[in-house]
């Protein structure tokens, strides 16, 4: 028996995107069960209209005020332990699970592996697509495999870590297979005990300021949540998608040339022999931090974050982003790219 997800028309997408832009979807379907998704894929609307798979809406920018097609909102729930062997624990989470809550739950169960990714807004199913990362850790580090449905056929497929072709804020789902699959669940390989990643300066500074010499897993989680709260806006008050731009990775030669003019330029050495430079620092040095007009701006506490104060459109953010890109390239010779998905 097929289970059909109720389909609505002319739905305002403001509650479904963290920028808080009004954008009306011609059709909208909320998926709470995989069978609903399987049935939807074979429907006439899905076959005849363009579609957008929407997870938490925390990394999406609607450029226009009308989406002439079908928005499929993934809201499936559930987590379970699949296997325990020695120090290893395999945990499966459904795609619609809230990512910050999932991390919080794993930490409360003393499971290591995703604690540095705490407080990143979004849902589990979107995490592999973006290969989310923060404070020296990326999703791929704890990723085991994911199950996905091919949208053209409804066939299920399992993607291993190798098959996902993870890169910096990138995966096969953002490139070769973009728009072809929807992730339905993710399996994580977590640890009952592991070393904590404390290398990033913000973490060290916070722990020192709070007199924490040897943090527990829970203390590290809480520290990262506090750090993110201090520099990122509450999307319930000010619309944003968190980090708007990727941190650029440049050659050693280009970095050394920049370092002559900017001796204090922050950087992180990459395994491939290149150097990562914080995009927020570049944007701030170009004079954009705290800039705003009536509707949009650059967050005063973190230049990497573009914000919507209300009454604006996605086009306003796009135009601001273009100006910032030009400004940074003119000053540093570095082209920064959006991390946010433009729709």
XYZ file of C-alpha atoms in Angstrom:
343
model
C 0.000 0.000 0.000
C 1.338 3.417 -0.981
C 1.394 6.167 1.610
C 1.030 9.578 0.027
C 2.366 12.724 1.678
C -0.239 15.507 1.704
C 0.653 18.006 -1.016
C -0.065 21.695 -0.557
C -0.019 24.568 -3.020
C 1.320 28.125 -2.758
C 3.162 27.574 0.526
C 5.217 30.376 2.071
C 8.744 29.057 2.645
C 9.717 31.644 5.238
C 9.498 29.106 8.126
C 11.628 26.686 6.123
C 14.716 28.843 5.506
C 16.887 30.350 8.229
C 17.425 33.582 6.278
C 13.715 34.164 6.796
C 12.975 35.254 3.240
C 9.445 35.031 1.883
C 9.391 32.687 -1.084
C 6.265 30.912 -2.254
C 6.454 27.312 -3.482
C 4.004 26.274 -6.182
C 3.786 22.824 -4.539
C 4.997 21.627 -1.134
C 5.150 18.157 0.432
C 6.425 17.270 3.908
C 7.933 13.790 4.180
C 7.635 12.071 7.565
C 8.069 8.500 6.343
C 10.265 6.987 3.620
C 7.207 5.335 2.068
C 5.742 8.802 1.550
C 8.859 9.794 -0.371
C 8.770 6.637 -2.487
C 5.145 7.313 -3.410
C 5.816 10.979 -4.137
C 8.623 10.144 -6.573
C 6.142 8.258 -8.765
C 3.494 11.014 -8.681
C 2.650 13.135 -11.732
C 3.592 16.364 -9.959
C 7.073 15.060 -9.147
C 7.585 13.806 -12.693
C 6.318 16.961 -14.402
C 7.601 19.773 -12.156
C 11.077 20.865 -11.207
C 11.746 20.021 -7.580
C 13.900 21.000 -4.626
C 14.776 18.657 -1.762
C 14.795 20.800 1.367
C 16.295 19.673 4.646
C 16.619 22.176 7.489
C 16.803 25.199 5.185
C 19.873 26.382 7.081
C 22.143 26.449 4.067
C 19.736 27.613 1.373
C 19.231 31.042 -0.146
C 16.078 31.577 -2.194
C 17.111 34.184 -4.753
C 13.599 34.713 -6.093
C 10.268 35.160 -4.314
C 8.536 32.340 -6.181
C 9.680 28.743 -6.635
C 7.885 27.430 -9.711
C 7.910 23.775 -8.767
C 7.751 21.282 -5.922
C 9.569 21.667 -2.594
C 10.046 18.361 -0.757
C 10.709 18.894 2.945
C 12.422 15.925 4.624
C 11.253 15.514 8.234
C 11.838 11.822 9.025
C 12.873 11.023 12.623
C 14.657 8.286 14.540
C 18.075 7.154 15.791
C 19.317 3.732 16.875
C 22.509 1.869 17.689
C 23.168 -0.739 15.007
C 26.317 -2.347 16.360
C 28.795 -2.243 19.238
C 32.199 -3.868 18.944
C 35.018 -3.009 21.308
C 35.494 0.762 21.265
C 33.353 1.203 18.156
C 29.649 2.065 18.057
C 27.660 2.338 14.823
C 24.703 4.716 15.078
C 22.046 5.288 12.418
C 20.131 8.568 12.253
C 17.224 9.378 9.957
C 17.691 12.305 7.597
C 15.134 14.578 9.254
C 16.782 14.470 12.693
C 17.922 17.864 13.970
C 21.725 17.902 13.794
C 22.489 19.883 16.995
C 20.113 17.673 18.974
C 21.657 14.540 17.502
C 25.161 15.660 18.502
C 23.914 16.602 21.963
C 22.332 13.151 22.367
C 25.490 11.329 21.303
C 27.614 13.383 23.713
C 25.182 12.654 26.553
C 25.697 8.941 25.793
C 29.500 9.458 25.996
C 30.036 8.715 22.314
C 32.965 10.510 20.669
C 33.411 11.606 17.069
C 31.100 14.519 16.271
C 31.449 16.765 19.348
C 33.341 19.524 17.480
C 30.404 19.754 15.070
C 28.054 20.772 17.889
C 25.518 23.548 17.391
C 25.744 23.612 13.587
C 22.163 24.275 12.468
C 20.591 21.852 10.036
C 19.505 18.242 9.724
C 21.352 14.954 9.567
C 20.537 14.292 5.915
C 22.124 17.545 4.768
C 25.342 17.029 6.732
C 27.042 14.642 4.239
C 25.966 16.745 1.252
C 27.900 19.698 2.633
C 30.502 17.634 4.500
C 29.971 20.052 7.371
C 32.989 20.934 9.441
C 34.147 23.075 12.345
C 37.034 23.381 14.803
C 39.295 20.842 13.135
C 36.684 18.161 12.507
C 34.589 17.252 9.452
C 31.585 14.999 9.045
C 33.588 12.574 6.913
C 35.777 11.782 9.952
C 32.938 9.871 11.630
C 30.909 8.951 8.530
C 30.452 5.252 7.786
C 27.804 5.187 5.053
C 24.454 6.621 4.061
C 21.376 5.296 2.341
C 19.799 7.342 -0.419
C 16.959 7.086 -2.910
C 17.499 7.790 -6.590
C 14.866 10.326 -7.540
C 14.481 9.206 -11.150
C 13.757 5.569 -10.284
C 12.989 5.298 -6.570
C 15.800 2.753 -6.202
C 17.727 2.652 -2.925
C 21.510 2.888 -2.864
C 24.141 2.776 -0.136
C 27.039 5.224 -0.408
C 30.282 4.438 1.416
C 32.685 7.127 2.541
C 34.764 6.591 -0.601
C 31.656 6.708 -2.764
C 30.667 10.088 -1.352
C 33.919 11.680 -2.599
C 34.105 14.076 0.288
C 36.031 17.313 -0.135
C 36.181 20.612 1.683
C 32.484 21.465 2.191
C 31.825 19.220 -0.762
C 30.628 15.763 -1.763
C 29.406 13.858 -4.800
C 25.889 15.059 -3.891
C 26.916 18.653 -4.644
C 28.690 17.834 -7.902
C 28.304 14.772 -10.103
C 25.081 13.537 -8.487
C 23.585 16.902 -7.575
C 19.786 16.714 -7.549
C 19.771 12.994 -8.379
C 19.531 11.465 -4.895
C 18.009 12.260 -1.524
C 19.748 10.917 1.568
C 17.321 9.060 3.847
C 19.619 7.934 6.696
C 23.248 8.228 7.798
C 25.383 5.709 9.695
C 28.130 7.060 11.959
C 31.123 5.222 13.390
C 31.536 6.691 16.877
C 33.869 5.801 19.735
C 33.326 4.999 23.397
C 36.634 6.673 24.124
C 38.861 8.934 22.003
C 41.185 11.906 22.158
C 39.488 15.298 22.015
C 40.367 17.796 19.277
C 41.366 20.966 21.131
C 43.788 22.477 18.610
C 41.720 25.418 17.376
C 42.566 28.733 19.002
C 39.004 29.620 19.934
C 38.646 26.386 21.890
C 41.969 26.831 23.699
C 41.125 30.424 24.618
C 37.662 29.539 25.926
C 38.961 26.670 28.060
C 41.738 28.827 29.508
C 39.340 31.682 30.291
C 37.044 29.269 32.122
C 39.815 27.460 33.979
C 39.273 24.110 32.281
C 42.581 22.277 31.906
C 41.437 18.779 30.937
C 37.928 19.074 29.462
C 35.484 16.211 29.416
C 33.529 15.352 26.279
C 30.525 17.235 27.673
C 32.628 20.284 28.585
C 34.059 20.458 25.056
C 30.571 20.218 23.564
C 29.311 22.982 25.828
C 32.363 25.142 25.090
C 31.793 24.913 21.338
C 28.104 25.777 21.775
C 29.084 28.844 23.826
C 31.697 29.930 21.266
C 29.209 29.655 18.407
C 26.507 31.500 20.361
C 28.935 34.346 21.038
C 29.773 34.969 17.395
C 26.680 33.867 15.462
C 23.231 35.473 15.465
C 20.123 33.726 16.749
C 18.221 33.032 13.522
C 14.957 33.506 15.409
C 15.970 37.143 15.812
C 18.196 37.830 12.784
C 18.051 35.747 9.620
C 21.261 34.089 8.446
C 22.756 30.856 7.150
C 25.791 30.935 9.396
C 29.049 30.975 7.438
C 28.182 32.294 3.987
C 31.578 31.777 2.338
C 34.045 28.899 2.307
C 37.504 29.475 3.734
C 39.745 29.670 0.637
C 42.631 27.237 0.226
C 45.629 28.756 -1.550
C 49.147 27.749 -2.542
C 52.077 28.171 -0.175
C 53.669 30.614 -2.611
C 50.560 32.816 -2.674
C 50.296 32.692 1.113
C 53.950 33.643 1.631
C 53.507 36.590 -0.725
C 50.470 37.759 1.268
C 52.286 37.237 4.549
C 54.902 39.812 3.558
C 52.186 42.497 3.438
C 50.074 41.021 6.262
C 52.434 39.401 8.817
C 49.558 38.546 11.174
C 47.357 36.829 8.596
C 45.802 33.761 10.279
C 46.165 30.453 8.480
C 45.952 26.680 8.780
C 48.259 24.268 6.977
C 46.399 21.714 4.882
C 47.421 18.043 4.409
C 47.785 18.588 0.649
C 50.573 21.104 1.140
C 48.331 24.126 0.690
C 47.177 26.768 3.159
C 43.672 27.625 4.341
C 42.961 31.285 5.114
C 39.881 32.352 7.115
C 37.407 34.059 4.787
C 36.027 36.017 7.742
C 39.434 37.650 8.294
C 39.718 38.577 4.607
C 36.226 40.108 4.617
C 36.898 42.020 7.821
C 40.201 43.390 6.474
C 38.347 44.511 3.350
C 36.183 46.680 5.610
C 32.878 44.826 5.514
C 32.432 43.708 9.120
C 29.355 45.402 10.611
C 28.257 46.935 7.284
C 24.492 47.088 6.803
C 21.674 48.806 5.011
C 17.990 48.721 5.849
C 17.455 45.036 5.076
C 20.746 43.091 4.944
C 24.293 43.317 6.183
C 27.465 41.683 7.495
C 27.191 40.540 11.094
C 29.026 42.814 13.514
C 30.516 39.930 15.521
C 31.589 37.708 12.604
C 32.338 38.986 9.107
C 31.776 35.533 7.589
C 28.056 35.777 8.364
C 25.650 37.673 6.090
C 22.398 38.600 7.780
C 18.821 39.556 6.950
C 17.305 42.153 9.274
C 13.831 41.852 7.741
C 11.953 43.143 4.733
C 14.634 42.089 2.269
C 14.874 39.534 -0.508
C 17.334 36.841 -1.478
C 18.469 39.098 -4.309
C 19.676 41.639 -1.719
C 21.993 39.036 -0.150
C 23.248 37.886 -3.561
C 24.180 41.445 -4.536
C 25.926 42.018 -1.202
C 27.857 38.758 -1.587
C 29.027 39.768 -5.082
C 30.324 43.105 -3.795
C 32.221 41.377 -1.002
C 33.758 38.895 -3.449
C 34.973 41.690 -5.713
C 36.342 43.659 -2.772
C 38.286 40.712 -1.322
C 39.686 39.724 -4.711
C 40.851 43.258 -5.429
C 42.602 43.526 -2.059
C 44.098 40.029 -1.687
C 43.907 38.365 -5.112
C 41.750 35.622 -3.589
C 38.324 34.650 -4.918
C 36.041 33.483 -2.110
C 33.128 31.182 -2.939
C 29.712 30.829 -1.304
C 29.192 27.877 1.025
C 25.441 28.493 0.878
C 23.332 26.803 -1.817
C 21.732 29.376 -4.101
C 18.287 28.368 -5.379
